[in-house]
Amino acid sequence: MKKKYLILLVLSIFLVSCRAPQERPVEDNNLETNESSIFKTGDVEHCRITSDSADVKSGIGFDFDTIATLKRDDVVRVLEQVGDWYVIQLDNNQVGSIDATSAEPIVRDVEVDEEEVSPPHEPEANEEQPGITQQDPARAPQDETTPLAEEQQQPITTRNQEQAQGQGGNLRSQEERMVQLINQERERNGLPTLQIDAEVAQVAGVKSQDMVDNDYFSHYSPTYGSPFEMLDSFGVNYLHAGENLAGNNNVDNAHVALMGSSGHRQNILNPNFTHVGIGVRTSPRYGFVYTQMFISKPR
């Protein structure tokens, strides 16, 4: 009887040992993590008068003659900032200076003023409708893109869309999640939330993809230069700009790491910033690379 139980025990041990081992999830402990931040204040190109009036001086200082007087909400072009004075150019091309404390810097897109645009022409019955030829394709809105502008933008746009839907999960949802996390932090600290800027998001996506393609982790791209040079080359106007980079295995871990670093936290909680763009791409080195681009463009 004991021999029978002994045989059954040996047989059961044999069967258990022959079972196929269960698959374990692939651990990402071997993936690196990394963070980096950078910030820059851009040149003031336009300012809006915030005082009831502002005297335009012929030189830098109150002792110079007044050549014009600006009123509240007037917008003028700034040529240079010298100490506490803006050197400005008036509409008649006359150059003078104003006390910088009487104005605030703003970002103004380069567009044709409404006063300079001719009134719409009603075509006659037999007159051929003109095509869209007066609008600069580079400035055309995305939803009214001319064929030339669409052709110029297609390679980058298509590539970004493919990557945003690509391997390793829904990258677009990670980008949305990262904006949500940033704005939650700002709300907790009594700061206004950031708006998503499509142009900035495109630049951030290109930067993340460039880091993956060229296997580097740096604010300086061998392809595009610094993030500020990138923004300039893509035609993005800004007063302040900052960039946070992260390499991590998921968006929440990346956010925690960024908030734990003083430089990245300062960018996320910078009260000057008004807009943000996020670019997320899959990376064999980190799992994902995250580019946060912040800008301010006060109107």
mmCIF file of C-alpha atoms in Angstrom:
data_model
loop_
_atom_site.group_PDB
_atom_site.id
_atom_site.type_symbol
_atom_site.label_atom_id
_atom_site.label_comp_id
_atom_site.label_asym_id
_atom_site.label_seq_id
_atom_site.Cartn_x
_atom_site.Cartn_y
_atom_site.Cartn_z
ATOM 1 C CA MET A 1 0.000 0.000 0.000
ATOM 2 C CA LYS A 2 2.821 2.349 0.919
ATOM 3 C CA LYS A 3 4.531 1.437 -2.339
ATOM 4 C CA LYS A 4 1.376 2.438 -4.246
ATOM 5 C CA TYR A 5 1.240 5.868 -2.536
ATOM 6 C CA LEU A 6 4.939 6.327 -3.192
ATOM 7 C CA ILE A 7 4.457 5.662 -6.913
ATOM 8 C CA LEU A 8 1.551 8.157 -7.079
ATOM 9 C CA LEU A 9 3.631 10.815 -5.294
ATOM 10 C CA VAL A 10 6.542 10.386 -7.687
ATOM 11 C CA LEU A 11 4.193 10.498 -10.674
ATOM 12 C CA SER A 12 2.532 13.740 -9.488
ATOM 13 C CA ILE A 13 5.917 15.419 -8.942
ATOM 14 C CA PHE A 14 6.943 14.370 -12.448
ATOM 15 C CA LEU A 15 3.789 15.814 -14.012
ATOM 16 C CA VAL A 16 4.169 19.143 -12.208
ATOM 17 C CA SER A 17 7.795 19.451 -13.255
ATOM 18 C CA CYS A 18 6.897 18.796 -16.903
ATOM 19 C CA ARG A 19 4.367 21.655 -17.146
ATOM 20 C CA ALA A 20 5.353 24.412 -19.515
ATOM 21 C CA PRO A 21 6.626 27.485 -17.673
ATOM 22 C CA GLN A 22 4.255 30.448 -17.646
ATOM 23 C CA GLU A 23 5.252 33.462 -19.722
ATOM 24 C CA ARG A 24 6.407 36.485 -17.777
ATOM 25 C CA PRO A 25 5.705 40.017 -18.931
ATOM 26 C CA VAL A 26 8.730 41.725 -20.392
ATOM 27 C CA GLU A 27 10.202 43.971 -17.738
ATOM 28 C CA ASP A 28 11.426 47.412 -18.693
ATOM 29 C CA ASN A 29 13.915 47.753 -15.862
ATOM 30 C CA ASN A 30 16.693 47.763 -18.434
ATOM 31 C CA LEU A 31 15.332 50.912 -20.091
ATOM 32 C CA GLU A 32 17.075 54.179 -19.338
ATOM 33 C CA THR A 33 15.393 57.307 -17.998
ATOM 34 C CA ASN A 34 16.514 60.844 -18.646
ATOM 35 C CA GLU A 35 15.322 64.452 -18.306
ATOM 36 C CA SER A 36 16.555 67.835 -19.483
ATOM 37 C CA SER A 37 15.213 71.406 -19.585
ATOM 38 C CA ILE A 38 16.046 74.749 -21.218
ATOM 39 C CA PHE A 39 14.483 78.243 -21.209
ATOM 40 C CA LYS A 40 14.942 81.459 -23.172
ATOM 41 C CA THR A 41 13.425 84.934 -23.290
ATOM 42 C CA GLY A 42 13.031 86.070 -26.874
ATOM 43 C CA ASP A 43 13.437 89.541 -28.288
ATOM 44 C CA VAL A 44 10.550 91.965 -27.837
ATOM 45 C CA GLU A 45 9.260 92.829 -31.306
ATOM 46 C CA HIS A 46 5.987 94.570 -30.449
ATOM 47 C CA CYS A 47 4.525 96.205 -27.377
ATOM 48 C CA ARG A 48 1.153 97.559 -26.321
ATOM 49 C CA ILE A 49 0.804 100.822 -24.405
ATOM 50 C CA THR A 50 -0.638 100.142 -20.948
ATOM 51 C CA SER A 51 -0.613 103.676 -19.508
ATOM 52 C CA ASP A 52 -3.109 106.387 -20.440
ATOM 53 C CA SER A 53 -0.436 107.985 -22.625
ATOM 54 C CA ALA A 54 3.236 107.486 -23.425
ATOM 55 C CA ASP A 55 5.568 110.156 -24.747
ATOM 56 C CA VAL A 56 7.837 109.115 -27.587
ATOM 57 C CA LYS A 57 11.234 110.694 -27.032
ATOM 58 C CA SER A 58 13.791 111.574 -29.699
ATOM 59 C CA GLY A 59 16.472 109.828 -27.642
ATOM 60 C CA ILE A 60 16.733 107.361 -24.787
ATOM 61 C CA GLY A 61 15.717 109.264 -21.682
ATOM 62 C CA PHE A 62 13.139 111.695 -20.346
ATOM 63 C CA ASP A 63 15.351 114.715 -21.078
ATOM 64 C CA PHE A 64 14.950 114.362 -24.863
ATOM 65 C CA ASP A 65 12.255 116.122 -26.883
ATOM 66 C CA THR A 66 8.836 114.518 -27.290
ATOM 67 C CA ILE A 67 8.195 113.701 -30.947
ATOM 68 C CA ALA A 68 4.855 111.902 -30.536
ATOM 69 C CA THR A 69 2.412 110.704 -27.907
ATOM 70 C CA LEU A 70 0.870 107.239 -27.860
ATOM 71 C CA LYS A 71 -2.381 106.364 -26.143
ATOM 72 C CA ARG A 72 -3.502 103.284 -24.228
ATOM 73 C CA ASP A 73 -3.740 100.049 -26.303
ATOM 74 C CA ASP A 74 -1.653 101.440 -29.166
ATOM 75 C CA VAL A 75 0.639 98.737 -30.587
ATOM 76 C CA VAL A 76 4.066 99.685 -31.921
ATOM 77 C CA ARG A 77 7.038 97.851 -33.335
ATOM 78 C CA VAL A 78 10.048 97.506 -31.024
ATOM 79 C CA LEU A 79 13.457 97.713 -32.687
ATOM 80 C CA GLU A 80 15.551 97.243 -29.561
ATOM 81 C CA GLN A 81 15.401 97.321 -25.797
ATOM 82 C CA VAL A 82 17.992 99.488 -24.049
ATOM 83 C CA GLY A 83 17.753 99.226 -20.292
ATOM 84 C CA ASP A 84 14.289 100.404 -19.270
ATOM 85 C CA TRP A 85 13.516 101.892 -22.679
ATOM 86 C CA TYR A 86 12.071 100.500 -25.903
ATOM 87 C CA VAL A 87 13.398 101.917 -29.170
ATOM 88 C CA ILE A 88 10.304 101.906 -31.368
ATOM 89 C CA GLN A 89 9.279 102.598 -34.949
ATOM 90 C CA LEU A 90 6.115 104.594 -35.510
ATOM 91 C CA ASP A 91 3.685 104.089 -38.373
ATOM 92 C CA ASN A 92 5.338 106.973 -40.241
ATOM 93 C CA ASN A 93 8.700 105.136 -39.864
ATOM 94 C CA GLN A 94 9.952 107.730 -37.383
ATOM 95 C CA VAL A 95 12.151 106.204 -34.686
ATOM 96 C CA GLY A 96 11.982 107.176 -31.034
ATOM 97 C CA SER A 97 11.929 105.627 -27.570
ATOM 98 C CA ILE A 98 9.374 105.059 -24.833
ATOM 99 C CA ASP A 99 9.633 104.163 -21.163
ATOM 100 C CA ALA A 100 9.263 100.365 -21.007
ATOM 101 C CA THR A 101 7.183 100.614 -17.839
ATOM 102 C CA SER A 102 4.418 102.295 -19.858
ATOM 103 C CA ALA A 103 4.016 99.268 -22.167
ATOM 104 C CA GLU A 104 3.877 95.479 -22.165
ATOM 105 C CA PRO A 105 5.496 93.175 -24.722
ATOM 106 C CA ILE A 106 3.150 91.200 -26.948
ATOM 107 C CA VAL A 107 3.441 88.722 -29.798
ATOM 108 C CA ARG A 108 1.925 89.829 -33.062
ATOM 109 C CA ASP A 109 1.752 87.501 -36.037
ATOM 110 C CA VAL A 110 2.973 88.959 -39.295
ATOM 111 C CA GLU A 111 -0.238 89.524 -41.183
ATOM 112 C CA VAL A 112 -1.606 92.118 -43.551
ATOM 113 C CA ASP A 113 -3.503 94.801 -41.662
ATOM 114 C CA GLU A 114 -7.182 94.996 -42.476
ATOM 115 C CA GLU A 115 -6.822 98.615 -43.551
ATOM 116 C CA GLU A 116 -4.357 97.564 -46.256
ATOM 117 C CA VAL A 117 -6.601 94.886 -47.718
ATOM 118 C CA SER A 118 -8.740 95.977 -50.645
ATOM 119 C CA PRO A 119 -12.487 95.427 -50.263
ATOM 120 C CA PRO A 120 -13.747 92.192 -51.801
ATOM 121 C CA HIS A 121 -14.442 92.456 -55.524
ATOM 122 C CA GLU A 122 -17.753 91.168 -56.748
ATOM 123 C CA PRO A 123 -17.112 89.409 -60.092
ATOM 124 C CA GLU A 124 -19.360 90.186 -63.012
ATOM 125 C CA ALA A 125 -21.499 87.516 -64.561
ATOM 126 C CA ASN A 126 -18.953 86.518 -67.216
ATOM 127 C CA GLU A 127 -15.859 87.258 -65.145
ATOM 128 C CA GLU A 128 -13.692 84.314 -64.175
ATOM 129 C CA GLN A 129 -13.354 83.725 -60.413
ATOM 130 C CA PRO A 130 -9.777 84.413 -59.316
ATOM 131 C CA GLY A 131 -7.846 81.672 -57.521
ATOM 132 C CA ILE A 132 -6.231 82.011 -54.130
ATOM 133 C CA THR A 133 -3.080 83.754 -55.244
ATOM 134 C CA GLN A 134 -2.689 86.683 -52.871
ATOM 135 C CA GLN A 135 -2.339 84.618 -49.722
ATOM 136 C CA ASP A 136 1.120 83.470 -48.689
ATOM 137 C CA PRO A 137 0.963 79.640 -48.704
ATOM 138 C CA ALA A 138 3.244 79.481 -45.669
ATOM 139 C CA ARG A 139 0.693 81.536 -43.718
ATOM 140 C CA ALA A 140 -2.433 79.822 -45.026
ATOM 141 C CA PRO A 141 -4.664 78.304 -42.306
ATOM 142 C CA GLN A 142 -4.445 74.536 -42.091
ATOM 143 C CA ASP A 143 -8.098 74.076 -42.937
ATOM 144 C CA GLU A 144 -7.775 76.278 -46.026
ATOM 145 C CA THR A 145 -4.393 75.043 -47.224
ATOM 146 C CA THR A 146 -3.445 75.857 -50.778
ATOM 147 C CA PRO A 147 -2.103 73.004 -52.952
ATOM 148 C CA LEU A 148 1.441 74.387 -52.696
ATOM 149 C CA ALA A 149 1.348 74.716 -48.926
ATOM 150 C CA GLU A 150 -0.226 71.263 -48.614
ATOM 151 C CA GLU A 151 2.542 69.792 -50.730
ATOM 152 C CA GLN A 152 5.193 71.505 -48.593
ATOM 153 C CA GLN A 153 3.669 70.401 -45.307
ATOM 154 C CA GLN A 154 2.631 66.876 -46.281
ATOM 155 C CA PRO A 155 5.885 64.988 -45.565
ATOM 156 C CA ILE A 156 6.155 66.202 -41.960
ATOM 157 C CA THR A 157 2.424 66.136 -41.246
ATOM 158 C CA THR A 158 1.948 62.631 -42.634
ATOM 159 C CA ARG A 159 4.956 61.335 -40.765
ATOM 160 C CA ASN A 160 3.789 62.826 -37.484
ATOM 161 C CA GLN A 161 0.319 61.357 -37.896
ATOM 162 C CA GLU A 162 1.744 57.926 -38.638
ATOM 163 C CA GLN A 163 4.008 58.108 -35.599
ATOM 164 C CA ALA A 164 1.190 59.418 -33.392
ATOM 165 C CA GLN A 165 -0.850 56.326 -34.258
ATOM 166 C CA GLY A 166 2.183 54.092 -34.341
ATOM 167 C CA GLN A 167 3.690 51.186 -32.524
ATOM 168 C CA GLY A 168 3.862 50.906 -28.762
ATOM 169 C CA GLY A 169 0.448 52.388 -27.986
ATOM 170 C CA ASN A 170 -1.623 55.419 -28.791
ATOM 171 C CA LEU A 171 0.915 58.232 -28.726
ATOM 172 C CA ARG A 172 -1.719 60.857 -29.311
ATOM 173 C CA SER A 173 -3.489 59.887 -26.084
ATOM 174 C CA GLN A 174 -0.163 60.156 -24.248
ATOM 175 C CA GLU A 175 0.285 63.673 -25.613
ATOM 176 C CA GLU A 176 -3.197 64.597 -24.425
ATOM 177 C CA ARG A 177 -2.517 63.004 -21.044
ATOM 178 C CA MET A 178 0.710 64.981 -20.643
ATOM 179 C CA VAL A 179 -1.075 68.279 -21.334
ATOM 180 C CA GLN A 180 -3.706 67.283 -18.779
ATOM 181 C CA LEU A 181 -1.033 66.554 -16.155
ATOM 182 C CA ILE A 182 0.726 69.861 -16.842
ATOM 183 C CA ASN A 183 -2.489 71.857 -16.508
ATOM 184 C CA GLN A 184 -3.440 70.038 -13.310
ATOM 185 C CA GLU A 185 -0.140 71.127 -11.788
ATOM 186 C CA ARG A 186 -0.702 74.709 -12.916
ATOM 187 C CA GLU A 187 -4.232 74.786 -11.501
ATOM 188 C CA ARG A 188 -2.953 73.466 -8.164
ATOM 189 C CA ASN A 189 -0.488 76.336 -8.097
ATOM 190 C CA GLY A 190 -3.012 79.030 -9.029
ATOM 191 C CA LEU A 191 -1.705 79.464 -12.586
ATOM 192 C CA PRO A 192 -3.730 79.705 -15.817
ATOM 193 C CA THR A 193 -3.821 76.534 -17.869
ATOM 194 C CA LEU A 194 -1.911 76.293 -21.131
ATOM 195 C CA GLN A 195 -3.544 76.106 -24.531
ATOM 196 C CA ILE A 196 -2.382 73.547 -27.079
ATOM 197 C CA ASP A 197 -0.677 75.209 -30.030
ATOM 198 C CA ALA A 198 -0.812 73.041 -33.169
ATOM 199 C CA GLU A 199 2.340 74.556 -34.680
ATOM 200 C CA VAL A 200 4.317 74.085 -31.473
ATOM 201 C CA ALA A 201 3.025 70.508 -31.151
ATOM 202 C CA GLN A 202 4.229 69.801 -34.674
ATOM 203 C CA VAL A 203 7.708 71.103 -33.825
ATOM 204 C CA ALA A 204 7.756 69.025 -30.619
ATOM 205 C CA GLY A 205 6.829 65.913 -32.585
ATOM 206 C CA VAL A 206 9.556 66.555 -35.126
ATOM 207 C CA LYS A 207 12.078 67.015 -32.295
ATOM 208 C CA SER A 208 11.116 63.732 -30.609
ATOM 209 C CA GLN A 209 11.306 61.859 -33.903
ATOM 210 C CA ASP A 210 14.676 63.431 -34.657
ATOM 211 C CA MET A 211 16.039 62.231 -31.302
ATOM 212 C CA VAL A 212 14.854 58.690 -32.065
ATOM 213 C CA ASP A 213 16.149 58.691 -35.643
ATOM 214 C CA ASN A 214 19.565 60.084 -34.710
ATOM 215 C CA ASP A 215 19.879 58.337 -31.319
ATOM 216 C CA TYR A 216 20.615 61.350 -29.133
ATOM 217 C CA PHE A 217 19.074 63.061 -26.106
ATOM 218 C CA SER A 218 19.799 66.766 -26.118
ATOM 219 C CA HIS A 219 18.213 70.160 -26.577
ATOM 220 C CA TYR A 220 20.559 70.732 -29.508
ATOM 221 C CA SER A 221 19.535 68.785 -32.605
ATOM 222 C CA PRO A 222 22.171 67.958 -35.212
ATOM 223 C CA THR A 223 19.412 68.494 -37.778
ATOM 224 C CA TYR A 224 17.556 71.570 -36.519
ATOM 225 C CA GLY A 225 19.812 73.219 -33.934
ATOM 226 C CA SER A 226 18.460 74.521 -30.621
ATOM 227 C CA PRO A 227 14.710 74.392 -29.834
ATOM 228 C CA PHE A 228 14.602 78.158 -30.298
ATOM 229 C CA GLU A 229 16.166 77.866 -33.741
ATOM 230 C CA MET A 230 13.611 75.162 -34.518
ATOM 231 C CA LEU A 231 10.709 77.377 -33.483
ATOM 232 C CA ASP A 232 12.119 80.216 -35.566
ATOM 233 C CA SER A 233 12.619 78.015 -38.626
ATOM 234 C CA PHE A 234 9.039 76.706 -38.353
ATOM 235 C CA GLY A 235 7.741 80.279 -38.175
ATOM 236 C CA VAL A 236 6.533 80.175 -34.565
ATOM 237 C CA ASN A 237 6.505 83.607 -32.891
ATOM 238 C CA TYR A 238 7.033 83.772 -29.139
ATOM 239 C CA LEU A 239 8.167 86.022 -26.318
ATOM 240 C CA HIS A 240 9.363 83.279 -23.970
ATOM 241 C CA ALA A 241 10.145 79.675 -24.864
ATOM 242 C CA GLY A 242 11.174 76.577 -22.969
ATOM 243 C CA GLU A 243 11.697 72.905 -23.652
ATOM 244 C CA ASN A 244 11.523 69.878 -21.368
ATOM 245 C CA LEU A 245 12.786 66.508 -22.554
ATOM 246 C CA ALA A 246 12.086 63.163 -20.913
ATOM 247 C CA GLY A 247 12.873 59.560 -21.700
ATOM 248 C CA ASN A 248 10.715 57.134 -19.766
ATOM 249 C CA ASN A 249 8.551 54.032 -20.021
ATOM 250 C CA ASN A 250 5.205 55.844 -19.688
ATOM 251 C CA VAL A 251 3.748 59.321 -19.537
ATOM 252 C CA ASP A 252 2.855 59.356 -15.833
ATOM 253 C CA ASN A 253 6.336 58.264 -14.784
ATOM 254 C CA ALA A 254 7.817 60.898 -17.093
ATOM 255 C CA HIS A 255 5.653 63.597 -15.500
ATOM 256 C CA VAL A 256 6.643 62.575 -11.962
ATOM 257 C CA ALA A 257 10.321 62.669 -12.948
ATOM 258 C CA LEU A 258 9.944 66.110 -14.559
ATOM 259 C CA MET A 259 8.130 67.576 -11.563
ATOM 260 C CA GLY A 260 10.869 66.213 -9.303
ATOM 261 C CA SER A 261 13.479 68.317 -11.107
ATOM 262 C CA SER A 262 13.676 72.046 -10.366
ATOM 263 C CA GLY A 263 14.451 73.140 -13.938
ATOM 264 C CA HIS A 264 11.612 71.147 -15.491
ATOM 265 C CA ARG A 265 9.217 72.161 -12.748
ATOM 266 C CA GLN A 266 10.024 75.827 -13.393
ATOM 267 C CA ASN A 267 9.085 75.429 -17.047
ATOM 268 C CA ILE A 268 5.845 73.608 -16.221
ATOM 269 C CA LEU A 269 4.897 76.246 -13.632
ATOM 270 C CA ASN A 270 6.269 79.282 -15.461
ATOM 271 C CA PRO A 271 3.551 81.977 -15.217
ATOM 272 C CA ASN A 272 4.727 83.583 -18.459
ATOM 273 C CA PHE A 273 3.864 80.620 -20.674
ATOM 274 C CA THR A 274 0.519 80.613 -22.461
ATOM 275 C CA HIS A 275 0.783 77.697 -24.915
ATOM 276 C CA VAL A 276 2.290 74.216 -25.064
ATOM 277 C CA GLY A 277 2.957 71.501 -27.622
ATOM 278 C CA ILE A 278 3.793 67.871 -26.826
ATOM 279 C CA GLY A 279 5.596 65.354 -29.025
ATOM 280 C CA VAL A 280 5.776 61.675 -28.006
ATOM 281 C CA ARG A 281 7.596 58.979 -29.965
ATOM 282 C CA THR A 282 8.485 55.361 -29.238
ATOM 283 C CA SER A 283 12.126 54.754 -28.374
ATOM 284 C CA PRO A 284 14.085 51.495 -28.051
ATOM 285 C CA ARG A 285 16.306 53.236 -25.529
ATOM 286 C CA TYR A 286 13.708 54.707 -23.162
ATOM 287 C CA GLY A 287 10.387 53.213 -24.192
ATOM 288 C CA PHE A 288 9.186 56.698 -25.138
ATOM 289 C CA VAL A 289 10.742 60.113 -25.613
ATOM 290 C CA TYR A 290 8.715 63.158 -24.616
ATOM 291 C CA THR A 291 9.277 66.694 -25.853
ATOM 292 C CA GLN A 292 7.405 69.484 -24.079
ATOM 293 C CA MET A 293 7.670 72.845 -25.835
ATOM 294 C CA PHE A 294 6.333 75.880 -24.013
ATOM 295 C CA ILE A 295 5.905 79.382 -25.425
ATOM 296 C CA SER A 296 4.316 82.638 -24.394
ATOM 297 C CA LYS A 297 2.595 84.847 -26.921
ATOM 298 C CA PRO A 298 0.638 87.524 -25.063
ATOM 299 C CA ARG A 299 -1.718 89.398 -27.355
#
